[in-house]
Amino acid sequence: MSTLAMLGGPRAVPAGVDGGPWPVVTAEDEQAVLRVLRGGRLTSTAAGETEVPALERAWADQVGTAHCVAVSSGTAALQIALSALGIGPGDEVVVPALTMNATAQAVRQCGGVPVFADIEPDTFTMDPARAGDAFGPRTAAVLPVHLHGLPADMGALLEAAARRGLPVVEDAAQAHGATWRGTAAGALGALGCFSLHPSKNLPTCGEGGLVTTDSASLYRAAVAIRNFGERPPARTRSYIAHRPGVNARLGPVQAAFTRSQLARLPAYAKAREHAVGTFLDRLGRLPGLRVPYVPTDRTHAWHIVRLRIIPGELDLAGVPAAAVRRTLHRVLRAEGVPVSQYQVAPLPAHPAFRGETSLEGVAAAHPVSCTTVDGTLCLQRRHLGPNAAAALAAYADGFEKVWEHLSLVRRMARAQPADRDWRHDAAGD
């Protein structure tokens, strides 16, 4: 048994092993950007600009929708989609309690009120039953998140929404290429929203987002909203606003870069599926560690890998999950395994959304989200590149090495402060 790195032993993950850069920037990507710079059409409103429409057509074809609208960020995509549906002041939108804060912020930016529904413990996506419990007389839309790249239970969510006549907007920011029952994420609800942030599976060189829909009327609304409420010009731009709008256009440079990246998306996804699958096969043999569950009716884009810790199976029954997670985080990081907590508190605990609700009230209303924050570790970005298999194998070595030293892990976990959980972070304002 080798000595843990934190005690002076060699790291399980050799220095320099990190999965490679992300995004991968090729000569083709550089030429795509150079093409725009040399062409001189540096904004999507320039006469004769073709890069943005070409990306929109390519992504609509990829997802299988009639339309796509390219916008300035994934958050802008959410806000524009909700605005296209007419979401406004006082309207309630049901969102999952565990996701990135942009989902709820987009609702707020429309004047709406985010209402939080707890997640499923195995998929980490919105629980359809809890979403139904959150419906009220002011509910105007449902906004599930395909968290980490796994589509939510869209069958149950669409059925529950249909009973109330509610539109469903997919937050597919992390789910490029994922499918539910053979249909791509972004083609399941009234609108789908994607991020092109450089950390995403389909990146741009800056910020960007995409909105997909089969509705001609929602498409026209989204096109107008992203450009000050103006209608697309027949010839010369009129600058006449026909509805409230914003400046949320995507630039041609970003569009050209993403379209070049899109050509490699299927190959990268295939390599990632194999590498992550091999990695999880090894981790799945370790007691007290649950690898992600992927239902048979959907595929995972593996934007993030979230691992659940089961203290009882580590002979740590009664020790808070957060204490075990903090201990494993410290020991694994010392071995060179780049795990992180990712979210440190569920959304309804954030000061921006909590209002008068106590933290204990948040815990009572959203127990699965709270226990997920406390008892899981994530792997981000390091596994996205097409040559990440070697790094993932080294990370698996690190996990296996740490599990050889569980007696020390147990002593460290029992010595952790018992009151340092998500409540501590959420109350830090």
PDB file of N, CA and C in Angstrom, residues 128-171:
ATOM      1  N   PRO A 128     -40.513  15.302 -11.227  1.00  0.00           N
ATOM      2  CA  PRO A 128     -41.814  15.700 -11.773  1.00  0.00           C
ATOM      3  C   PRO A 128     -42.907  15.810 -10.710  1.00  0.00           C
ATOM      4  N   ALA A 129     -42.868  14.944  -9.718  1.00  0.00           N
ATOM      5  CA  ALA A 129     -43.883  15.015  -8.658  1.00  0.00           C
ATOM      6  C   ALA A 129     -43.748  16.308  -7.864  1.00  0.00           C
ATOM      7  N   ARG A 130     -42.515  16.671  -7.538  1.00  0.00           N
ATOM      8  CA  ARG A 130     -42.294  17.922  -6.783  1.00  0.00           C
ATOM      9  C   ARG A 130     -42.610  19.140  -7.653  1.00  0.00           C
ATOM     10  N   ALA A 131     -42.356  19.038  -8.962  1.00  0.00           N
ATOM     11  CA  ALA A 131     -42.729  20.138  -9.854  1.00  0.00           C
ATOM     12  C   ALA A 131     -44.235  20.339  -9.826  1.00  0.00           C
ATOM     13  N   GLY A 132     -44.985  19.225  -9.877  1.00  0.00           N
ATOM     14  CA  GLY A 132     -46.443  19.328  -9.813  1.00  0.00           C
ATOM     15  C   GLY A 132     -46.908  19.956  -8.517  1.00  0.00           C
ATOM     16  N   ASP A 133     -46.229  19.634  -7.411  1.00  0.00           N
ATOM     17  CA  ASP A 133     -46.583  20.237  -6.120  1.00  0.00           C
ATOM     18  C   ASP A 133     -46.366  21.744  -6.125  1.00  0.00           C
ATOM     19  N   ALA A 134     -45.423  22.214  -6.954  1.00  0.00           N
ATOM     20  CA  ALA A 134     -45.081  23.638  -6.992  1.00  0.00           C
ATOM     21  C   ALA A 134     -46.027  24.452  -7.862  1.00  0.00           C
ATOM     22  N   PHE A 135     -46.875  23.786  -8.653  1.00  0.00           N
ATOM     23  CA  PHE A 135     -47.797  24.517  -9.513  1.00  0.00           C
ATOM     24  C   PHE A 135     -48.817  25.279  -8.661  1.00  0.00           C
ATOM     25  N   GLY A 136     -49.081  26.500  -9.066  1.00  0.00           N
ATOM     26  CA  GLY A 136     -50.082  27.323  -8.396  1.00  0.00           C
ATOM     27  C   GLY A 136     -50.844  28.150  -9.407  1.00  0.00           C
ATOM     28  N   PRO A 137     -51.732  29.006  -8.932  1.00  0.00           N
ATOM     29  CA  PRO A 137     -52.558  29.802  -9.854  1.00  0.00           C
ATOM     30  C   PRO A 137     -51.763  30.776 -10.706  1.00  0.00           C
ATOM     31  N   ARG A 138     -50.548  31.127 -10.287  1.00  0.00           N
ATOM     32  CA  ARG A 138     -49.740  32.080 -11.049  1.00  0.00           C
ATOM     33  C   ARG A 138     -48.626  31.407 -11.847  1.00  0.00           C
ATOM     34  N   THR A 139     -48.599  30.078 -11.841  1.00  0.00           N
ATOM     35  CA  THR A 139     -47.568  29.378 -12.603  1.00  0.00           C
ATOM     36  C   THR A 139     -47.772  29.610 -14.095  1.00  0.00           C
ATOM     37  N   ALA A 140     -46.715  30.030 -14.780  1.00  0.00           N
ATOM     38  CA  ALA A 140     -46.819  30.365 -16.205  1.00  0.00           C
ATOM     39  C   ALA A 140     -45.932  29.496 -17.084  1.00  0.00           C
ATOM     40  N   ALA A 141     -44.966  28.784 -16.501  1.00  0.00           N
ATOM     41  CA  ALA A 141     -44.070  27.947 -17.304  1.00  0.00           C
ATOM     42  C   ALA A 141     -43.313  26.999 -16.382  1.00  0.00           C
ATOM     43  N   VAL A 142     -42.749  25.965 -16.989  1.00  0.00           N
ATOM     44  CA  VAL A 142     -41.899  25.011 -16.280  1.00  0.00           C
ATOM     45  C   VAL A 142     -40.537  25.025 -16.970  1.00  0.00           C
ATOM     46  N   LEU A 143     -39.476  25.087 -16.168  1.00  0.00           N
ATOM     47  CA  LEU A 143     -38.127  25.246 -16.699  1.00  0.00           C
ATOM     48  C   LEU A 143     -37.209  24.160 -16.128  1.00  0.00           C
ATOM     49  N   PRO A 144     -37.298  22.929 -16.641  1.00  0.00           N
ATOM     50  CA  PRO A 144     -36.381  21.882 -16.180  1.00  0.00           C
ATOM     51  C   PRO A 144     -34.977  22.099 -16.720  1.00  0.00           C
ATOM     52  N   VAL A 145     -33.994  21.613 -15.975  1.00  0.00           N
ATOM     53  CA  VAL A 145     -32.594  21.710 -16.371  1.00  0.00           C
ATOM     54  C   VAL A 145     -32.060  20.303 -16.622  1.00  0.00           C
ATOM     55  N   HIS A 146     -31.426  20.113 -17.759  1.00  0.00           N
ATOM     56  CA  HIS A 146     -30.775  18.837 -18.060  1.00  0.00           C
ATOM     57  C   HIS A 146     -29.393  18.869 -17.418  1.00  0.00           C
ATOM     58  N   LEU A 147     -29.383  18.729 -16.105  1.00  0.00           N
ATOM     59  CA  LEU A 147     -28.193  19.012 -15.317  1.00  0.00           C
ATOM     60  C   LEU A 147     -27.048  18.057 -15.641  1.00  0.00           C
ATOM     61  N   HIS A 148     -25.874  18.625 -15.823  1.00  0.00           N
ATOM     62  CA  HIS A 148     -24.629  17.903 -16.102  1.00  0.00           C
ATOM     63  C   HIS A 148     -24.620  17.235 -17.468  1.00  0.00           C
ATOM     64  N   GLY A 149     -25.711  17.357 -18.235  1.00  0.00           N
ATOM     65  CA  GLY A 149     -25.777  16.731 -19.547  1.00  0.00           C
ATOM     66  C   GLY A 149     -26.770  15.598 -19.638  1.00  0.00           C
ATOM     67  N   LEU A 150     -27.518  15.324 -18.558  1.00  0.00           N
ATOM     68  CA  LEU A 150     -28.531  14.263 -18.565  1.00  0.00           C
ATOM     69  C   LEU A 150     -29.918  14.883 -18.674  1.00  0.00           C
ATOM     70  N   PRO A 151     -30.695  14.551 -19.709  1.00  0.00           N
ATOM     71  CA  PRO A 151     -32.055  15.093 -19.805  1.00  0.00           C
ATOM     72  C   PRO A 151     -32.906  14.723 -18.592  1.00  0.00           C
ATOM     73  N   ALA A 152     -33.730  15.653 -18.179  1.00  0.00           N
ATOM     74  CA  ALA A 152     -34.686  15.399 -17.107  1.00  0.00           C
ATOM     75  C   ALA A 152     -35.746  14.409 -17.592  1.00  0.00           C
ATOM     76  N   ASP A 153     -36.608  13.984 -16.694  1.00  0.00           N
ATOM     77  CA  ASP A 153     -37.696  13.063 -17.042  1.00  0.00           C
ATOM     78  C   ASP A 153     -38.756  13.836 -17.817  1.00  0.00           C
ATOM     79  N   MET A 154     -38.493  14.040 -19.105  1.00  0.00           N
ATOM     80  CA  MET A 154     -39.336  14.924 -19.894  1.00  0.00           C
ATOM     81  C   MET A 154     -40.725  14.362 -20.133  1.00  0.00           C
ATOM     82  N   GLY A 155     -40.865  13.040 -20.152  1.00  0.00           N
ATOM     83  CA  GLY A 155     -42.199  12.478 -20.339  1.00  0.00           C
ATOM     84  C   GLY A 155     -43.132  12.913 -19.229  1.00  0.00           C
ATOM     85  N   ALA A 156     -42.709  12.703 -17.989  1.00  0.00           N
ATOM     86  CA  ALA A 156     -43.548  13.067 -16.848  1.00  0.00           C
ATOM     87  C   ALA A 156     -43.711  14.578 -16.725  1.00  0.00           C
ATOM     88  N   LEU A 157     -42.645  15.326 -17.008  1.00  0.00           N
ATOM     89  CA  LEU A 157     -42.735  16.783 -16.889  1.00  0.00           C
ATOM     90  C   LEU A 157     -43.644  17.384 -17.952  1.00  0.00           C
ATOM     91  N   LEU A 158     -43.522  16.909 -19.180  1.00  0.00           N
ATOM     92  CA  LEU A 158     -44.389  17.420 -20.245  1.00  0.00           C
ATOM     93  C   LEU A 158     -45.852  17.063 -19.976  1.00  0.00           C
ATOM     94  N   GLU A 159     -46.074  15.876 -19.454  1.00  0.00           N
ATOM     95  CA  GLU A 159     -47.456  15.473 -19.150  1.00  0.00           C
ATOM     96  C   GLU A 159     -48.042  16.330 -18.045  1.00  0.00           C
ATOM     97  N   ALA A 160     -47.260  16.557 -16.983  1.00  0.00           N
ATOM     98  CA  ALA A 160     -47.747  17.384 -15.880  1.00  0.00           C
ATOM     99  C   ALA A 160     -48.014  18.811 -16.351  1.00  0.00           C
ATOM    100  N   ALA A 161     -47.126  19.350 -17.185  1.00  0.00           N
ATOM    101  CA  ALA A 161     -47.322  20.709 -17.693  1.00  0.00           C
ATOM    102  C   ALA A 161     -48.525  20.788 -18.611  1.00  0.00           C
ATOM    103  N   ALA A 162     -48.703  19.766 -19.445  1.00  0.00           N
ATOM    104  CA  ALA A 162     -49.826  19.781 -20.385  1.00  0.00           C
ATOM    105  C   ALA A 162     -51.165  19.786 -19.655  1.00  0.00           C
ATOM    106  N   ARG A 163     -51.246  19.099 -18.526  1.00  0.00           N
ATOM    107  CA  ARG A 163     -52.508  19.081 -17.767  1.00  0.00           C
ATOM    108  C   ARG A 163     -52.904  20.473 -17.305  1.00  0.00           C
ATOM    109  N   ARG A 164     -51.908  21.343 -17.128  1.00  0.00           N
ATOM    110  CA  ARG A 164     -52.192  22.716 -16.700  1.00  0.00           C
ATOM    111  C   ARG A 164     -52.082  23.714 -17.849  1.00  0.00           C
ATOM    112  N   GLY A 165     -51.796  23.228 -19.049  1.00  0.00           N
ATOM    113  CA  GLY A 165     -51.639  24.123 -20.185  1.00  0.00           C
ATOM    114  C   GLY A 165     -50.407  25.001 -20.094  1.00  0.00           C
ATOM    115  N   LEU A 166     -49.329  24.470 -19.500  1.00  0.00           N
ATOM    116  CA  LEU A 166     -48.125  25.258 -19.274  1.00  0.00           C
ATOM    117  C   LEU A 166     -47.051  24.925 -20.300  1.00  0.00           C
ATOM    118  N   PRO A 167     -46.371  25.919 -20.832  1.00  0.00           N
ATOM    119  CA  PRO A 167     -45.241  25.642 -21.724  1.00  0.00           C
ATOM    120  C   PRO A 167     -44.033  25.163 -20.928  1.00  0.00           C
ATOM    121  N   VAL A 168     -43.207  24.353 -21.572  1.00  0.00           N
ATOM    122  CA  VAL A 168     -41.963  23.858 -20.968  1.00  0.00           C
ATOM    123  C   VAL A 168     -40.787  24.426 -21.754  1.00  0.00           C
ATOM    124  N   VAL A 169     -39.872  25.050 -21.041  1.00  0.00           N
ATOM    125  CA  VAL A 169     -38.631  25.561 -21.626  1.00  0.00           C
ATOM    126  C   VAL A 169     -37.495  24.705 -21.091  1.00  0.00           C
ATOM    127  N   GLU A 170     -36.709  24.128 -21.982  1.00  0.00           N
ATOM    128  CA  GLU A 170     -35.583  23.291 -21.563  1.00  0.00           C
ATOM    129  C   GLU A 170     -34.325  24.140 -21.347  1.00  0.00           C
ATOM    130  N   ASP A 171     -33.749  24.033 -20.161  1.00  0.00           N
ATOM    131  CA  ASP A 171     -32.410  24.565 -19.943  1.00  0.00           C
ATOM    132  C   ASP A 171     -31.446  23.438 -20.289  1.00  0.00           C
TER     133      ASP A 171
END
